[in-house]
Amino acid sequence: MAAITRLVRHSSSIFYLGSRCLSSAVASEANSHATPFNFHLKPHLQRKDPKDRNVQWVFLGCPGVGKGTYASRLCNLLGIPHIATGNLVREELASSGPLAAQLSEIVNKGQLVSDEIIISLLSKRLAAGEAKGESGFILDGFPRTIKQAEILEGVTEIDLVVNLKLREDVLLEKCLGRRICSQCGGNFNLASINIKGEDGNPGINMPPLLPPAHCMSKLITRSDDTETVVKERLRIYNEMSQPVEEFYRSREKLLEFDLPGGIPESWPKLLQALNLDEYENKQSAAA
Ligand SMILES: Nc1ncnc2c1ncn2[C@@H]1O[C@H](COP(=O)(O)OP(=O)(O)O)[C@@H](O)[C@H]1O
């Protein structure tokens, strides 16, 4: 059977996109410690006419900008999966699987996990989604390197890339204020940001996102949300991930969105920017 319909070459890897799967044998010189992976990407990642599938979007933005918050809200609204590679990494860490020790060292230094490992985790997640009949997605935290963006481009169409932006001092405060309820998994933020506008720049007001009383005593902090590690993550974002913005800008897929404040202020404006405000009104009316 002529299963192989496509061959995509990357600088250090070769990806074969078959009619039902993508197989990869990757041995990256940049990550020579990593074991080569064989993996399969699911049929829904193959190029389908956009009218036959749900949207395929990517959220970019620095650590702490709120990619997870806004991506998961949009996914609820659109009925599509929110796929956050950071969550996949944390699940792998919690599972104490074979990669856990290696991942913990990398993540707790604020560094990026190798492209091979992240693509392997993403492939498994997509396989599970495919088995459940998922269609469309918002990818959050992927792609984070040009190589990841090229790999993604080699296998599927991304309709839109939303680039969330916030000033760096606020990003740091937001990461340090981040808390997770160890029981229900809810995400909260204790940071209270109120910066006055000056020199023609607008002020920014982000009230804390406090947990309900029953979560209060169960709050935990991510091990990589310390000041030193967040600063390193911001540095690495600027070095490795900012070029991904240009990658999509040059393909005219990038929607820049400066967050004007906290969720109550930003959410309606984001919906407007995405032409989803009327859609949300209809959904709320139908609920
Ligand atoms: N696409 C990716 N490529 C490489 N490493 C990743 C990727 N996504 C997540 N990670 C790893 O998981 C960590 C946490 O990711 P994430 O939750 O997205 O954090 P952030 O708040 O920095 O955006 C990252 O610092 C990195 O080590």
PDB file of C-alpha atoms and ligand atoms in Angstrom:
ATOM      1  CA  MET A   1       0.000   0.000   0.000  1.00  0.00           C
ATOM      2  CA  ALA A   2       1.329   3.397  -0.902  1.00  0.00           C
ATOM      3  CA  ALA A   3       0.951   4.642   2.632  1.00  0.00           C
ATOM      4  CA  ILE A   4       3.640   7.238   2.441  1.00  0.00           C
ATOM      5  CA  THR A   5       2.171  10.314   0.856  1.00  0.00           C
ATOM      6  CA  ARG A   6       4.591  12.905   2.005  1.00  0.00           C
ATOM      7  CA  LEU A   7       8.177  13.352   3.027  1.00  0.00           C
ATOM      8  CA  VAL A   8       9.227  16.336   5.020  1.00  0.00           C
ATOM      9  CA  ARG A   9      12.883  16.918   5.734  1.00  0.00           C
ATOM     10  CA  HIS A  10      14.138  19.003   8.603  1.00  0.00           C
ATOM     11  CA  SER A  11      17.686  19.930   9.343  1.00  0.00           C
ATOM     12  CA  SER A  12      18.228  17.054  11.719  1.00  0.00           C
ATOM     13  CA  SER A  13      15.244  14.797  11.240  1.00  0.00           C
ATOM     14  CA  ILE A  14      13.116  13.149   8.624  1.00  0.00           C
ATOM     15  CA  PHE A  15       9.344  12.875   8.947  1.00  0.00           C
ATOM     16  CA  TYR A  16       7.252  10.612   6.779  1.00  0.00           C
ATOM     17  CA  LEU A  17       3.594  11.560   6.653  1.00  0.00           C
ATOM     18  CA  GLY A  18       1.629   8.492   5.711  1.00  0.00           C
ATOM     19  CA  SER A  19      -1.989   8.294   4.677  1.00  0.00           C
ATOM     20  CA  ARG A  20      -2.847   7.316   8.239  1.00  0.00           C
ATOM     21  CA  CYS A  21       0.203   8.132  10.260  1.00  0.00           C
ATOM     22  CA  LEU A  22       3.373  10.079  10.567  1.00  0.00           C
ATOM     23  CA  SER A  23       6.395   8.088  11.601  1.00  0.00           C
ATOM     24  CA  SER A  24       9.515   9.708  12.796  1.00  0.00           C
ATOM     25  CA  ALA A  25      12.970   8.511  13.566  1.00  0.00           C
ATOM     26  CA  VAL A  26      14.730  11.452  15.064  1.00  0.00           C
ATOM     27  CA  ALA A  27      18.307  11.643  16.179  1.00  0.00           C
ATOM     28  CA  SER A  28      19.026  15.266  16.839  1.00  0.00           C
ATOM     29  CA  GLU A  29      22.579  16.443  17.182  1.00  0.00           C
ATOM     30  CA  ALA A  30      21.251  19.259  19.370  1.00  0.00           C
ATOM     31  CA  ASN A  31      19.794  16.712  21.782  1.00  0.00           C
ATOM     32  CA  SER A  32      22.199  13.853  21.424  1.00  0.00           C
ATOM     33  CA  HIS A  33      21.244  12.550  24.880  1.00  0.00           C
ATOM     34  CA  ALA A  34      17.720  11.865  23.646  1.00  0.00           C
ATOM     35  CA  THR A  35      16.687   8.434  22.462  1.00  0.00           C
ATOM     36  CA  PRO A  36      15.349   8.338  18.897  1.00  0.00           C
ATOM     37  CA  PHE A  37      11.538   8.116  18.941  1.00  0.00           C
ATOM     38  CA  ASN A  38       9.107   6.350  16.722  1.00  0.00           C
ATOM     39  CA  PHE A  39       5.730   7.978  16.908  1.00  0.00           C
ATOM     40  CA  HIS A  40       2.472   8.404  15.071  1.00  0.00           C
ATOM     41  CA  LEU A  41       0.500  11.568  14.515  1.00  0.00           C
ATOM     42  CA  LYS A  42      -3.193  11.096  14.107  1.00  0.00           C
ATOM     43  CA  PRO A  43      -5.292  11.421  10.979  1.00  0.00           C
ATOM     44  CA  HIS A  44      -6.944  14.599  12.228  1.00  0.00           C
ATOM     45  CA  LEU A  45      -3.537  16.239  12.043  1.00  0.00           C
ATOM     46  CA  GLN A  46      -3.378  15.568   8.343  1.00  0.00           C
ATOM     47  CA  ARG A  47      -4.462  18.327   6.029  1.00  0.00           C
ATOM     48  CA  LYS A  48      -8.230  18.449   5.927  1.00  0.00           C
ATOM     49  CA  ASP A  49     -10.302  21.128   4.286  1.00  0.00           C
ATOM     50  CA  PRO A  50     -10.954  23.663   7.106  1.00  0.00           C
ATOM     51  CA  LYS A  51     -14.708  23.369   6.498  1.00  0.00           C
ATOM     52  CA  ASP A  52     -14.527  19.648   7.362  1.00  0.00           C
ATOM     53  CA  ARG A  53     -12.919  20.183  10.743  1.00  0.00           C
ATOM     54  CA  ASN A  54     -12.875  22.484  13.774  1.00  0.00           C
ATOM     55  CA  VAL A  55     -10.397  25.336  14.078  1.00  0.00           C
ATOM     56  CA  GLN A  56      -6.689  24.612  14.567  1.00  0.00           C
ATOM     57  CA  TRP A  57      -5.170  27.513  16.453  1.00  0.00           C
ATOM     58  CA  VAL A  58      -1.919  28.170  18.302  1.00  0.00           C
ATOM     59  CA  PHE A  59      -1.454  30.429  21.320  1.00  0.00           C
ATOM     60  CA  LEU A  60       1.948  32.060  21.729  1.00  0.00           C
ATOM     61  CA  GLY A  61       3.158  34.257  24.551  1.00  0.00           C
ATOM     62  CA  CYS A  62       5.655  34.567  27.373  1.00  0.00           C
ATOM     63  CA  PRO A  63       5.379  32.521  30.576  1.00  0.00           C
ATOM     64  CA  GLY A  64       2.704  34.034  32.791  1.00  0.00           C
ATOM     65  CA  VAL A  65       0.871  35.896  30.037  1.00  0.00           C
ATOM     66  CA  GLY A  66      -2.298  33.813  30.464  1.00  0.00           C
ATOM     67  CA  LYS A  67      -2.134  31.504  27.435  1.00  0.00           C
ATOM     68  CA  GLY A  68      -3.625  28.664  29.458  1.00  0.00           C
ATOM     69  CA  THR A  69      -6.448  30.781  30.880  1.00  0.00           C
ATOM     70  CA  TYR A  70      -7.601  32.263  27.579  1.00  0.00           C
ATOM     71  CA  ALA A  71      -6.941  29.143  25.490  1.00  0.00           C
ATOM     72  CA  SER A  72      -8.993  26.966  27.844  1.00  0.00           C
ATOM     73  CA  ARG A  73     -11.873  29.484  27.900  1.00  0.00           C
ATOM     74  CA  LEU A  74     -11.909  29.610  24.117  1.00  0.00           C
ATOM     75  CA  CYS A  75     -11.792  25.828  23.916  1.00  0.00           C
ATOM     76  CA  ASN A  76     -14.833  25.589  26.192  1.00  0.00           C
ATOM     77  CA  LEU A  77     -16.639  28.083  24.006  1.00  0.00           C
ATOM     78  CA  LEU A  78     -15.731  26.354  20.738  1.00  0.00           C
ATOM     79  CA  GLY A  79     -15.996  22.774  22.015  1.00  0.00           C
ATOM     80  CA  ILE A  80     -12.454  21.848  21.023  1.00  0.00           C
ATOM     81  CA  PRO A  81      -9.553  20.380  23.029  1.00  0.00           C
ATOM     82  CA  HIS A  82      -7.043  22.602  24.790  1.00  0.00           C
ATOM     83  CA  ILE A  83      -3.664  20.954  24.338  1.00  0.00           C
ATOM     84  CA  ALA A  84      -0.984  22.521  26.543  1.00  0.00           C
ATOM     85  CA  THR A  85       2.428  20.923  26.186  1.00  0.00           C
ATOM     86  CA  GLY A  86       3.410  22.268  29.629  1.00  0.00           C
ATOM     87  CA  ASN A  87       0.553  20.198  31.099  1.00  0.00           C
ATOM     88  CA  LEU A  88       1.724  17.125  29.159  1.00  0.00           C
ATOM     89  CA  VAL A  89       5.193  17.611  30.621  1.00  0.00           C
ATOM     90  CA  ARG A  90       3.807  17.994  34.166  1.00  0.00           C
ATOM     91  CA  GLU A  91       1.634  14.873  33.728  1.00  0.00           C
ATOM     92  CA  GLU A  92       4.703  12.929  32.632  1.00  0.00           C
ATOM     93  CA  LEU A  93       6.605  14.270  35.663  1.00  0.00           C
ATOM     94  CA  ALA A  94       3.814  13.230  38.011  1.00  0.00           C
ATOM     95  CA  SER A  95       3.600   9.762  36.461  1.00  0.00           C
ATOM     96  CA  SER A  96       7.186   8.897  37.506  1.00  0.00           C
ATOM     97  CA  GLY A  97       7.565   7.302  34.077  1.00  0.00           C
ATOM     98  CA  PRO A  98      10.966   6.698  32.469  1.00  0.00           C
ATOM     99  CA  LEU A  99      11.331  10.348  31.391  1.00  0.00           C
ATOM    100  CA  ALA A 100      10.380  11.910  34.742  1.00  0.00           C
ATOM    101  CA  ALA A 101      13.854  12.371  36.214  1.00  0.00           C
ATOM    102  CA  GLN A 102      15.289  13.827  33.015  1.00  0.00           C
ATOM    103  CA  LEU A 103      12.304  16.159  32.590  1.00  0.00           C
ATOM    104  CA  SER A 104      12.335  17.361  36.170  1.00  0.00           C
ATOM    105  CA  GLU A 105      15.940  18.514  35.862  1.00  0.00           C
ATOM    106  CA  ILE A 106      15.242  20.409  32.624  1.00  0.00           C
ATOM    107  CA  VAL A 107      11.959  22.004  33.718  1.00  0.00           C
ATOM    108  CA  ASN A 108      13.280  23.097  37.101  1.00  0.00           C
ATOM    109  CA  LYS A 109      16.117  24.949  35.380  1.00  0.00           C
ATOM    110  CA  GLY A 110      13.593  26.770  33.194  1.00  0.00           C
ATOM    111  CA  GLN A 111      14.982  25.152  30.055  1.00  0.00           C
ATOM    112  CA  LEU A 112      13.122  23.697  27.108  1.00  0.00           C
ATOM    113  CA  VAL A 113      12.557  19.979  26.840  1.00  0.00           C
ATOM    114  CA  SER A 114      14.043  18.532  23.642  1.00  0.00           C
ATOM    115  CA  ASP A 115      11.924  18.751  20.506  1.00  0.00           C
ATOM    116  CA  GLU A 116      11.958  14.941  20.310  1.00  0.00           C
ATOM    117  CA  ILE A 117      10.479  14.446  23.777  1.00  0.00           C
ATOM    118  CA  ILE A 118       7.876  17.179  23.386  1.00  0.00           C
ATOM    119  CA  ILE A 119       6.744  15.847  20.006  1.00  0.00           C
ATOM    120  CA  SER A 120       6.529  12.359  21.419  1.00  0.00           C
ATOM    121  CA  LEU A 121       4.307  13.592  24.295  1.00  0.00           C
ATOM    122  CA  LEU A 122       2.182  15.634  21.887  1.00  0.00           C
ATOM    123  CA  SER A 123       1.787  12.664  19.545  1.00  0.00           C
ATOM    124  CA  LYS A 124       0.509  10.496  22.394  1.00  0.00           C
ATOM    125  CA  ARG A 125      -1.963  13.206  23.396  1.00  0.00           C
ATOM    126  CA  LEU A 126      -3.216  13.546  19.825  1.00  0.00           C
ATOM    127  CA  ALA A 127      -3.572   9.774  19.553  1.00  0.00           C
ATOM    128  CA  ALA A 128      -5.737   9.704  22.683  1.00  0.00           C
ATOM    129  CA  GLY A 129      -7.844  12.589  21.325  1.00  0.00           C
ATOM    130  CA  GLU A 130      -8.246  10.926  17.962  1.00  0.00           C
ATOM    131  CA  ALA A 131      -9.493   7.766  19.656  1.00  0.00           C
ATOM    132  CA  LYS A 132     -12.179   9.911  21.348  1.00  0.00           C
ATOM    133  CA  GLY A 133     -13.160  11.538  18.037  1.00  0.00           C
ATOM    134  CA  GLU A 134     -11.719  14.973  18.772  1.00  0.00           C
ATOM    135  CA  SER A 135     -11.526  17.513  15.970  1.00  0.00           C
ATOM    136  CA  GLY A 136      -9.642  20.825  16.004  1.00  0.00           C
ATOM    137  CA  PHE A 137      -7.537  22.189  18.855  1.00  0.00           C
ATOM    138  CA  ILE A 138      -5.864  25.114  20.457  1.00  0.00           C
ATOM    139  CA  LEU A 139      -2.202  24.363  21.030  1.00  0.00           C
ATOM    140  CA  ASP A 140      -0.798  26.213  24.026  1.00  0.00           C
ATOM    141  CA  GLY A 141       2.975  26.273  24.506  1.00  0.00           C
ATOM    142  CA  PHE A 142       3.676  24.561  21.172  1.00  0.00           C
ATOM    143  CA  PRO A 143       5.470  25.319  18.919  1.00  0.00           C
ATOM    144  CA  ARG A 144       8.185  26.976  20.982  1.00  0.00           C
ATOM    145  CA  THR A 145      11.097  26.631  18.571  1.00  0.00           C
ATOM    146  CA  ILE A 146      11.403  27.192  14.839  1.00  0.00           C
ATOM    147  CA  LYS A 147      12.070  23.488  14.417  1.00  0.00           C
ATOM    148  CA  GLN A 148       8.792  22.614  16.190  1.00  0.00           C
ATOM    149  CA  ALA A 149       6.966  25.170  14.001  1.00  0.00           C
ATOM    150  CA  GLU A 150       8.436  23.611  10.860  1.00  0.00           C
ATOM    151  CA  ILE A 151       7.448  20.123  11.988  1.00  0.00           C
ATOM    152  CA  LEU A 152       3.898  21.273  12.699  1.00  0.00           C
ATOM    153  CA  GLU A 153       3.701  23.053   9.369  1.00  0.00           C
ATOM    154  CA  GLY A 154       4.867  19.845   7.700  1.00  0.00           C
ATOM    155  CA  VAL A 155       1.893  17.880   9.005  1.00  0.00           C
ATOM    156  CA  THR A 156      -1.100  20.160   9.283  1.00  0.00           C
ATOM    157  CA  GLU A 157      -2.592  23.567   8.598  1.00  0.00           C
ATOM    158  CA  ILE A 158      -2.660  26.119  11.394  1.00  0.00           C
ATOM    159  CA  ASP A 159      -5.482  28.598  10.778  1.00  0.00           C
ATOM    160  CA  LEU A 160      -4.511  31.296  13.244  1.00  0.00           C
ATOM    161  CA  VAL A 161      -1.800  32.103  15.773  1.00  0.00           C
ATOM    162  CA  VAL A 162      -2.720  34.375  18.665  1.00  0.00           C
ATOM    163  CA  ASN A 163       0.216  36.146  20.252  1.00  0.00           C
ATOM    164  CA  LEU A 164      -0.699  37.336  23.756  1.00  0.00           C
ATOM    165  CA  LYS A 165       1.430  40.176  25.079  1.00  0.00           C
ATOM    166  CA  LEU A 166       2.030  41.771  28.471  1.00  0.00           C
ATOM    167  CA  ARG A 167       4.864  43.837  29.924  1.00  0.00           C
ATOM    168  CA  GLU A 168       7.717  41.824  31.408  1.00  0.00           C
ATOM    169  CA  ASP A 169       7.527  43.151  34.997  1.00  0.00           C
ATOM    170  CA  VAL A 170       3.870  42.068  35.109  1.00  0.00           C
ATOM    171  CA  LEU A 171       4.716  38.628  33.680  1.00  0.00           C
ATOM    172  CA  LEU A 172       7.164  37.996  36.494  1.00  0.00           C
ATOM    173  CA  GLU A 173       4.643  39.032  39.175  1.00  0.00           C
ATOM    174  CA  LYS A 174       1.963  36.886  37.580  1.00  0.00           C
ATOM    175  CA  CYS A 175       4.190  33.791  37.510  1.00  0.00           C
ATOM    176  CA  LEU A 176       5.156  34.305  41.149  1.00  0.00           C
ATOM    177  CA  GLY A 177       1.488  34.722  42.129  1.00  0.00           C
ATOM    178  CA  ARG A 178       0.333  31.577  40.312  1.00  0.00           C
ATOM    179  CA  ARG A 179      -1.242  28.837  42.476  1.00  0.00           C
ATOM    180  CA  ILE A 180      -2.909  25.523  41.698  1.00  0.00           C
ATOM    181  CA  CYS A 181      -5.398  23.688  43.895  1.00  0.00           C
ATOM    182  CA  SER A 182      -3.837  20.292  44.557  1.00  0.00           C
ATOM    183  CA  GLN A 183      -7.296  18.749  44.854  1.00  0.00           C
ATOM    184  CA  CYS A 184      -9.449  20.178  42.043  1.00  0.00           C
ATOM    185  CA  GLY A 185      -6.581  21.320  39.757  1.00  0.00           C
ATOM    186  CA  GLY A 186      -8.052  24.857  39.483  1.00  0.00           C
ATOM    187  CA  ASN A 187      -5.658  27.658  38.490  1.00  0.00           C
ATOM    188  CA  PHE A 188      -5.571  30.836  40.565  1.00  0.00           C
ATOM    189  CA  ASN A 189      -3.408  33.908  40.947  1.00  0.00           C
ATOM    190  CA  LEU A 190      -2.680  35.825  44.131  1.00  0.00           C
ATOM    191  CA  ALA A 191      -0.864  38.696  42.374  1.00  0.00           C
ATOM    192  CA  SER A 192      -2.588  42.051  42.562  1.00  0.00           C
ATOM    193  CA  ILE A 193      -1.323  44.254  39.769  1.00  0.00           C
ATOM    194  CA  ASN A 194      -2.170  47.915  39.597  1.00  0.00           C
ATOM    195  CA  ILE A 195       0.221  49.979  37.531  1.00  0.00           C
ATOM    196  CA  LYS A 196      -0.586  53.595  36.746  1.00  0.00           C
ATOM    197  CA  GLY A 197      -0.252  54.789  33.146  1.00  0.00           C
ATOM    198  CA  GLU A 198       2.689  57.097  32.462  1.00  0.00           C
ATOM    199  CA  ASP A 199       4.477  58.719  29.521  1.00  0.00           C
ATOM    200  CA  GLY A 200       1.529  57.942  27.239  1.00  0.00           C
ATOM    201  CA  ASN A 201       1.577  54.241  28.184  1.00  0.00           C
ATOM    202  CA  PRO A 202      -1.709  52.885  29.540  1.00  0.00           C
ATOM    203  CA  GLY A 203      -1.901  51.635  33.119  1.00  0.00           C
ATOM    204  CA  ILE A 204      -2.729  48.041  33.852  1.00  0.00           C
ATOM    205  CA  ASN A 205      -5.042  46.675  36.476  1.00  0.00           C
ATOM    206  CA  MET A 206      -5.221  42.932  37.128  1.00  0.00           C
ATOM    207  CA  PRO A 207      -7.047  41.975  40.294  1.00  0.00           C
ATOM    208  CA  PRO A 208      -6.070  38.650  41.881  1.00  0.00           C
ATOM    209  CA  LEU A 209      -7.932  35.545  40.783  1.00  0.00           C
ATOM    210  CA  LEU A 210      -8.666  34.120  44.213  1.00  0.00           C
ATOM    211  CA  PRO A 211      -9.669  30.513  44.883  1.00  0.00           C
ATOM    212  CA  PRO A 212     -12.894  29.576  46.658  1.00  0.00           C
ATOM    213  CA  ALA A 213     -12.499  29.084  50.422  1.00  0.00           C
ATOM    214  CA  HIS A 214     -12.413  25.268  50.176  1.00  0.00           C
ATOM    215  CA  CYS A 215      -9.325  25.390  47.892  1.00  0.00           C
ATOM    216  CA  MET A 216      -7.406  27.923  50.002  1.00  0.00           C
ATOM    217  CA  SER A 217      -5.572  25.404  52.193  1.00  0.00           C
ATOM    218  CA  LYS A 218      -4.720  23.155  49.239  1.00  0.00           C
ATOM    219  CA  LEU A 219      -2.865  25.650  47.084  1.00  0.00           C
ATOM    220  CA  ILE A 220       0.472  24.650  45.642  1.00  0.00           C
ATOM    221  CA  THR A 221       3.046  26.500  43.545  1.00  0.00           C
ATOM    222  CA  ARG A 222       4.656  25.062  40.425  1.00  0.00           C
ATOM    223  CA  SER A 223       8.251  24.122  41.142  1.00  0.00           C
ATOM    224  CA  ASP A 224       9.425  26.242  38.171  1.00  0.00           C
ATOM    225  CA  ASP A 225       7.605  29.405  39.331  1.00  0.00           C
ATOM    226  CA  THR A 226      10.509  30.768  41.393  1.00  0.00           C
ATOM    227  CA  GLU A 227      12.022  34.158  40.551  1.00  0.00           C
ATOM    228  CA  THR A 228      15.292  32.728  39.194  1.00  0.00           C
ATOM    229  CA  VAL A 229      13.587  30.091  37.067  1.00  0.00           C
ATOM    230  CA  VAL A 230      10.913  32.474  35.732  1.00  0.00           C
ATOM    231  CA  LYS A 231      13.627  34.955  34.684  1.00  0.00           C
ATOM    232  CA  GLU A 232      15.435  32.140  32.887  1.00  0.00           C
ATOM    233  CA  ARG A 233      12.183  31.053  31.185  1.00  0.00           C
ATOM    234  CA  LEU A 234      11.600  34.637  30.023  1.00  0.00           C
ATOM    235  CA  ARG A 235      15.166  34.806  28.683  1.00  0.00           C
ATOM    236  CA  ILE A 236      14.745  31.512  26.856  1.00  0.00           C
ATOM    237  CA  TYR A 237      11.373  32.626  25.479  1.00  0.00           C
ATOM    238  CA  ASN A 238      12.989  35.724  23.993  1.00  0.00           C
ATOM    239  CA  GLU A 239      15.819  33.704  22.500  1.00  0.00           C
ATOM    240  CA  MET A 240      14.059  30.532  21.278  1.00  0.00           C
ATOM    241  CA  SER A 241      10.355  31.282  21.012  1.00  0.00           C
ATOM    242  CA  GLN A 242      10.196  34.866  19.806  1.00  0.00           C
ATOM    243  CA  PRO A 243      11.506  33.784  16.369  1.00  0.00           C
ATOM    244  CA  VAL A 244       8.376  31.593  16.152  1.00  0.00           C
ATOM    245  CA  GLU A 245       6.305  34.823  16.176  1.00  0.00           C
ATOM    246  CA  GLU A 246       8.182  35.991  13.076  1.00  0.00           C
ATOM    247  CA  PHE A 247       7.703  32.550  11.484  1.00  0.00           C
ATOM    248  CA  TYR A 248       3.925  33.009  11.643  1.00  0.00           C
ATOM    249  CA  ARG A 249       3.979  36.773  11.020  1.00  0.00           C
ATOM    250  CA  SER A 250       5.677  36.186   7.683  1.00  0.00           C
ATOM    251  CA  ARG A 251       2.926  33.668   6.832  1.00  0.00           C
ATOM    252  CA  GLU A 252       0.279  36.279   7.767  1.00  0.00           C
ATOM    253  CA  LYS A 253      -1.188  34.057  10.474  1.00  0.00           C
ATOM    254  CA  LEU A 254      -0.247  36.117  13.516  1.00  0.00           C
ATOM    255  CA  LEU A 255      -2.849  38.034  15.508  1.00  0.00           C
ATOM    256  CA  GLU A 256      -1.117  40.291  18.050  1.00  0.00           C
ATOM    257  CA  PHE A 257      -3.153  40.875  21.192  1.00  0.00           C
ATOM    258  CA  ASP A 258      -1.989  43.221  23.954  1.00  0.00           C
ATOM    259  CA  LEU A 259      -3.788  42.230  27.127  1.00  0.00           C
ATOM    260  CA  PRO A 260      -5.455  45.377  28.457  1.00  0.00           C
ATOM    261  CA  GLY A 261      -5.906  44.047  32.022  1.00  0.00           C
ATOM    262  CA  GLY A 262      -7.401  41.129  33.923  1.00  0.00           C
ATOM    263  CA  ILE A 263      -9.892  38.570  32.621  1.00  0.00           C
ATOM    264  CA  PRO A 264     -13.070  40.713  32.865  1.00  0.00           C
ATOM    265  CA  GLU A 265     -11.449  43.414  30.754  1.00  0.00           C
ATOM    266  CA  SER A 266      -9.452  41.225  28.362  1.00  0.00           C
ATOM    267  CA  TRP A 267     -11.865  38.376  27.591  1.00  0.00           C
ATOM    268  CA  PRO A 268     -14.530  40.454  25.740  1.00  0.00           C
ATOM    269  CA  LYS A 269     -11.810  42.292  23.796  1.00  0.00           C
ATOM    270  CA  LEU A 270     -10.165  39.014  22.812  1.00  0.00           C
ATOM    271  CA  LEU A 271     -13.522  37.677  21.610  1.00  0.00           C
ATOM    272  CA  GLN A 272     -13.983  40.844  19.564  1.00  0.00           C
ATOM    273  CA  ALA A 273     -10.516  40.517  18.051  1.00  0.00           C
ATOM    274  CA  LEU A 274     -11.378  36.934  17.073  1.00  0.00           C
ATOM    275  CA  ASN A 275     -14.830  37.898  15.749  1.00  0.00           C
ATOM    276  CA  LEU A 276     -16.363  35.593  18.321  1.00  0.00           C
ATOM    277  CA  ASP A 277     -18.313  38.114  20.381  1.00  0.00           C
ATOM    278  CA  GLU A 278     -21.618  37.406  18.637  1.00  0.00           C
ATOM    279  CA  TYR A 279     -20.945  33.674  18.750  1.00  0.00           C
ATOM    280  CA  GLU A 280     -20.507  33.865  22.509  1.00  0.00           C
ATOM    281  CA  ASN A 281     -23.722  35.873  22.904  1.00  0.00           C
ATOM    282  CA  LYS A 282     -25.619  33.203  20.951  1.00  0.00           C
ATOM    283  CA  GLN A 283     -24.055  30.403  22.988  1.00  0.00           C
ATOM    284  CA  SER A 284     -24.918  32.155  26.278  1.00  0.00           C
ATOM    285  CA  ALA A 285     -28.481  32.782  25.118  1.00  0.00           C
ATOM    286  CA  ALA A 286     -28.887  29.114  24.142  1.00  0.00           C
ATOM    287  CA  ALA A 287     -27.477  27.860  27.465  1.00  0.00           C
TER     288      ALA A 287
HETATM  289  N1  LIG B   1       6.865  23.134  23.214  1.00  0.00           N
HETATM  290  C1  LIG B   1       7.755  22.924  24.190  1.00  0.00           C
HETATM  291  N2  LIG B   1       9.061  22.697  23.904  1.00  0.00           N
HETATM  292  C2  LIG B   1       9.960  22.466  24.875  1.00  0.00           C
HETATM  293  N3  LIG B   1       9.678  22.460  26.180  1.00  0.00           N
HETATM  294  C3  LIG B   1       8.383  22.687  26.531  1.00  0.00           C
HETATM  295  C4  LIG B   1       7.373  22.916  25.568  1.00  0.00           C
HETATM  296  N4  LIG B   1       6.196  23.100  26.210  1.00  0.00           N
HETATM  297  C5  LIG B   1       6.458  22.986  27.511  1.00  0.00           C
HETATM  298  N5  LIG B   1       7.775  22.738  27.725  1.00  0.00           N
HETATM  299  C6  LIG B   1       8.463  22.545  29.028  1.00  0.00           C
HETATM  300  O1  LIG B   1       7.488  22.626  30.059  1.00  0.00           O
HETATM  301  C7  LIG B   1       7.746  23.759  30.913  1.00  0.00           C
HETATM  302  C8  LIG B   1       6.434  24.367  31.345  1.00  0.00           C
HETATM  303  O2  LIG B   1       5.730  24.802  30.196  1.00  0.00           O
HETATM  304  P1  LIG B   1       4.484  25.798  30.312  1.00  0.00           P
HETATM  305  O3  LIG B   1       3.527  25.274  31.319  1.00  0.00           O
HETATM  306  O4  LIG B   1       3.980  26.044  28.922  1.00  0.00           O
HETATM  307  O5  LIG B   1       5.155  27.057  30.975  1.00  0.00           O
HETATM  308  P2  LIG B   1       5.175  28.612  30.748  1.00  0.00           P
HETATM  309  O6  LIG B   1       4.427  29.142  31.917  1.00  0.00           O
HETATM  310  O7  LIG B   1       6.658  28.862  30.837  1.00  0.00           O
HETATM  311  O8  LIG B   1       4.581  29.025  29.421  1.00  0.00           O
HETATM  312  C9  LIG B   1       8.628  24.674  30.052  1.00  0.00           C
HETATM  313  O9  LIG B   1       9.432  25.540  30.839  1.00  0.00           O
HETATM  314  C10 LIG B   1       9.464  23.644  29.303  1.00  0.00           C
HETATM  315  O10 LIG B   1      10.475  23.098  30.124  1.00  0.00           O
END
